Structures are given as structure tokens and as C-alpha cells.
Amino acid sequence: MTKTRIWLSSPHMGETEQHYVQEAFDTNWVAPLGPNVTQFETALEQYVDADVHVAALSSGTGAIHLALQILGVTTNDDVICQSLTFSASANPIKYLGANPVFVDSESETWNISPQLLEMAIKDGIAKGKKPKAIVAVHLYVMPYKVDEVLEISNKYDIPVVEDAAEALGSTYHNRKCGQFGDIGIFSFNGNKIITTSGGGALVAKDHETKQKAIFLATQARDNAPHYQHSAIGYNYRMSNILAGIGRGQMEVLDERVAARRANFEFYKQRLGNHESVTFLQEPKGYYSNRWLTCMLTDSFETREKIRLALAEDDIESRPLWKPMHMQPIFKTCSQFVDGTSKNLFDKGLCLPSGSNLLEEDLERTVSIITKTLDQC
Ligand SMILES: *Cc1c(COP(=O)(O)O)cnc(C)c1O
């Protein structure tokens, strides 16, 4: 019997996505923009359930780029960025000609350390250059220390871009992620908890900021019958076809969160008692969508043995994100690090976590991990 490949996180369509895409074809709303975009934005605004204004865009990366620009980041500015993240959190800082300053994580949520964040800000101020913005990430969907980060942001008057690319459906003290930054962003890339095959969104606090994002995302056209421009624009808007997929995905989002959380519980129950394995717990008041289940092993060697044994059986797993301050392209950037993110990178492994995994897929994965651990 040939075994099927088990993926880390693959798209999982519901019942109505094709209907909304078909509707776009039937009404010839194939050109960008149209009713699906507006409806998808409304669905997101209602889901986040706060007074937010959402602009659907072509990617989460584009959303971060626009967020930083709208917050006034420009050439030679310093921008603080969580080091343990995907490169898309940091790249837009460079698009704007600004300099990333990388800050390490704390071990309770694996996200930006409030102590090191404040240290980085004080250092900047002492050198006469106050950082212009903070990019904080709900990595692996555990919310960052929202209150502590907000307090620092207020104290020094530095705005926060909340990278909630992975965290749609996670909550902090019963409030949905995406509403905590001066500007928030989501991603609907193919591997995320819901997908539009590719897409993102910017979450603004007011209508004017949303309109500014849409203006910049649609080539910055001035109000004139001809094409007139008094600013540099981008082509970052979401298409009406893809927004149709998003509308359908919003209808199953809560089911997807439930399925991913069940995966996490399965892994924790079956592997959590092993002395060389730990899982990130939800601190009080935190609720994670468990987009990916990440397992922390006792050493780099154990992590690699498990990863290779899984690969041998055609099961996809992946080390945690390699911290940005360790990336060849960013290694000369300023950094405030204490080894926490490097340790997580060395010992952590993301396990197959799709909402479409079968019980037998999870069983197969766990049996290989158990076998490997028993040999360690
Ligand atoms: C996926 C992701 C992004 C980028 O989103 P795209 O839609 O792929 O551009 C940014 N930040 C984090 C933390 C992500 O996981």
C-alpha cells in the first residue's frame, strides 16, 4: 500500500467558495473590485467584532508595507521588529528604505519580549533616534503580550503594527487578534488557517485610514477623469474572484479553528508526557487558533532525528522560523537578543496541522515521533 503524503498545512475549502466565485463569473465581476471584496471586508469586520475598518489586499506582506508607510516610516528610520517571525514581517521595512532593529522573544508566548523592546527603544532615544514603529507578531498564533506592548507603545508614543497574519481566530482576554495594533494585518496565503489562495487584509481603526490604504493599494489615483497621480501607489488590492473564496472561507472559520485545536490536543495528549517534549500552553486569558502545532524537544539533535524520520515516511514537518537576526540578509542589523529565539529555532518543530487531516494521519505522525523518541 502506498502511503499518501501528509502536509504541514494545506488549503481546506468549504461548501460555498465555488458558489461565490461562480457568482463573480455570472455577473462578470471578474475585473478587480466588486461585491465579493466588499462582502469579504464586512465579514472580517464583523468577525473581529470591534470598531475596525478592513481593506482586503493582495497579500499580508503588502498590508505590512502599507501599514508602515501610513504610519509615516520612511528612509533611514529605525523600525523595531520581532526577530522570531517570517521574513515578511521585516522585508517591508527595507522596502521603505528603513532599518530593522530586531528584538528577541520571551518564553511564555514566544513573542516580542517587553523588556528587550523597552531596552531597544531607550537605546534608540539615547542615540538621538527614536524608533518610528514596532512590528509585533502573534507567532504561531499565540497572542503576544498585548497589554505590556501597548503600555510601552503609549509610554514612548511609538505606533504598533500588529502582524496577525497567522492569528485570525485567536483571542486575548476575549478580544479577537487584529484589533490591538495602531494598524493590524491578516494573511490569507495558501497555508494559513483560511485562504483566498493568496491575499491579505489591513485592519484600520478608522474609515480614513482604510480609505488611505485602498488609495495607495490602487495606484494612488487622484480624483480626476484622467489618470492623475500626486503620490506613489501600489497594485495591492484583492481581486473580486479571490474575495469570493474568502467569503466562503469565513463561513467555516470557526470549524477550522476547532479542528486545529483538536489536532493540538491530540498531539499534546499522545506526546506531552514524554520527558523530552513540551508544548506551548495558553497563558491565562489567551486563546490560540492553533494554526500550527509546534513541539519543543530537548535538543537540536532530537529535533532533527524526528524531522528526518517523519520525512522518511513522507510526512512534512518544519523547524520553527529562523530568527531574523540570524538570517544572512539581516545579520548586520541592530539586535537586542538573549538567546530565547535561537533556542526555540534549534529545538522546535512544527507538526502536520491542517484542519483536513484524518485521525489516521495524526496516528501515523505520532507513532513515528514516539518510535524516534524511544530510540533517543
Ligand atoms: C504569512 C505571514 C506573513 C505574510 O503574509 P503573505 O500573505 O504570505 O504575504 C507575514 N507575517 C507572518 C508572521 C506570516 O506568517
Short mmCIF file of N, CA, C and O and ligand atoms in Angstrom, two decimals, residues 59-62 64 85-86 88-89 137 139 163 165-166 185 187-189 191-192 199-200 291 321, ligand 1:
data_model
loop_
_atom_site.label_atom_id
_atom_site.label_comp_id
_atom_site.label_asym_id
_atom_site.label_seq_id
_atom_site.Cartn_x
_atom_site.Cartn_y
_atom_site.Cartn_z
N SER A 59 -1.93 40.64 -0.39
CA SER A 59 -1.10 39.79 0.47
C SER A 59 -0.94 40.43 1.85
O SER A 59 -1.14 41.64 2.01
N GLY A 60 -0.55 39.61 2.81
CA GLY A 60 -0.23 40.12 4.14
C GLY A 60 1.03 40.98 4.08
O GLY A 60 1.13 41.99 4.79
N THR A 61 1.97 40.60 3.24
CA THR A 61 3.20 41.38 3.08
C THR A 61 2.88 42.79 2.60
O THR A 61 3.41 43.78 3.15
N GLY A 62 2.01 42.89 1.58
CA GLY A 62 1.59 44.20 1.07
C GLY A 62 0.91 45.01 2.17
O GLY A 62 1.09 46.23 2.26
N ILE A 64 1.49 44.88 5.40
CA ILE A 64 2.52 45.41 6.32
C ILE A 64 3.22 46.61 5.69
O ILE A 64 3.47 47.63 6.33
N THR A 85 10.15 35.40 13.57
CA THR A 85 8.99 35.59 12.69
C THR A 85 9.36 35.16 11.28
O THR A 85 10.50 34.77 11.01
N PHE A 86 8.40 35.25 10.39
CA PHE A 86 8.62 35.01 8.97
C PHE A 86 9.20 36.29 8.37
O PHE A 86 8.89 37.39 8.83
N ALA A 88 8.53 38.03 6.01
CA ALA A 88 7.55 39.02 5.52
C ALA A 88 7.22 40.09 6.55
O ALA A 88 6.72 41.15 6.19
N SER A 89 7.49 39.82 7.84
CA SER A 89 7.27 40.87 8.85
C SER A 89 8.33 41.96 8.70
O SER A 89 8.08 43.11 9.04
N VAL A 137 4.35 40.44 16.53
CA VAL A 137 3.75 39.32 15.79
C VAL A 137 3.09 38.35 16.77
O VAL A 137 3.68 38.00 17.79
N LEU A 139 2.99 35.10 16.83
CA LEU A 139 3.60 34.00 16.10
C LEU A 139 3.02 32.66 16.53
O LEU A 139 2.79 32.44 17.72
N ASP A 163 1.14 42.25 13.51
CA ASP A 163 1.19 41.21 12.48
C ASP A 163 0.38 40.01 12.98
O ASP A 163 0.88 39.16 13.71
N ALA A 165 -0.96 37.87 10.89
CA ALA A 165 -1.06 37.06 9.66
C ALA A 165 -1.53 35.65 9.94
O ALA A 165 -2.30 35.07 9.16
N GLU A 166 -1.07 35.09 11.06
CA GLU A 166 -1.38 33.70 11.37
C GLU A 166 -2.54 33.59 12.35
O GLU A 166 -2.98 32.48 12.67
N ILE A 185 -2.76 43.48 10.59
CA ILE A 185 -2.79 42.84 9.26
C ILE A 185 -3.12 41.35 9.41
O ILE A 185 -2.79 40.71 10.41
N SER A 187 -3.19 37.56 6.87
CA SER A 187 -2.79 36.91 5.62
C SER A 187 -3.76 35.79 5.28
O SER A 187 -4.23 35.08 6.17
N PHE A 188 -4.05 35.65 3.98
CA PHE A 188 -4.87 34.53 3.51
C PHE A 188 -4.08 33.72 2.50
O PHE A 188 -4.61 33.24 1.50
N ASN A 189 -2.78 33.59 2.76
CA ASN A 189 -1.91 32.76 1.94
C ASN A 189 -2.37 31.30 2.02
O ASN A 189 -3.10 30.93 2.94
N ASN A 191 -1.32 28.51 3.02
CA ASN A 191 -1.09 27.63 4.17
C ASN A 191 -1.72 28.16 5.46
O ASN A 191 -1.62 27.54 6.50
N LYS A 192 -2.38 29.31 5.40
CA LYS A 192 -2.92 29.91 6.63
C LYS A 192 -4.25 29.25 7.03
O LYS A 192 -4.77 28.40 6.33
N GLY A 199 -3.65 36.30 -0.47
CA GLY A 199 -4.33 37.54 -0.13
C GLY A 199 -3.99 38.00 1.27
O GLY A 199 -3.31 37.29 2.02
N GLY A 200 -4.47 39.18 1.60
CA GLY A 200 -4.20 39.72 2.93
C GLY A 200 -5.22 40.81 3.23
O GLY A 200 -6.10 41.09 2.42
N TRP A 291 -3.12 27.29 14.74
CA TRP A 291 -2.88 27.14 13.29
C TRP A 291 -1.85 26.04 13.03
O TRP A 291 -2.09 25.13 12.26
N TRP A 321 10.40 29.15 12.68
CA TRP A 321 11.03 30.20 11.87
C TRP A 321 12.45 30.46 12.38
O TRP A 321 12.67 30.58 13.58
C1 LIG B 1 2.30 34.51 6.21
C2 LIG B 1 2.88 35.58 7.03
C3 LIG B 1 3.07 36.88 6.53
C4 LIG B 1 2.90 37.25 5.09
O1 LIG B 1 1.65 37.07 4.52
P1 LIG B 1 1.52 36.84 2.95
O2 LIG B 1 0.05 36.92 2.73
O3 LIG B 1 2.09 35.49 2.65
O4 LIG B 1 2.25 37.92 2.24
C5 LIG B 1 3.55 37.86 7.39
N1 LIG B 1 3.83 37.58 8.67
C6 LIG B 1 3.69 36.35 9.18
C7 LIG B 1 4.02 36.13 10.61
C8 LIG B 1 3.23 35.31 8.38
O5 LIG B 1 3.12 34.07 8.90
#
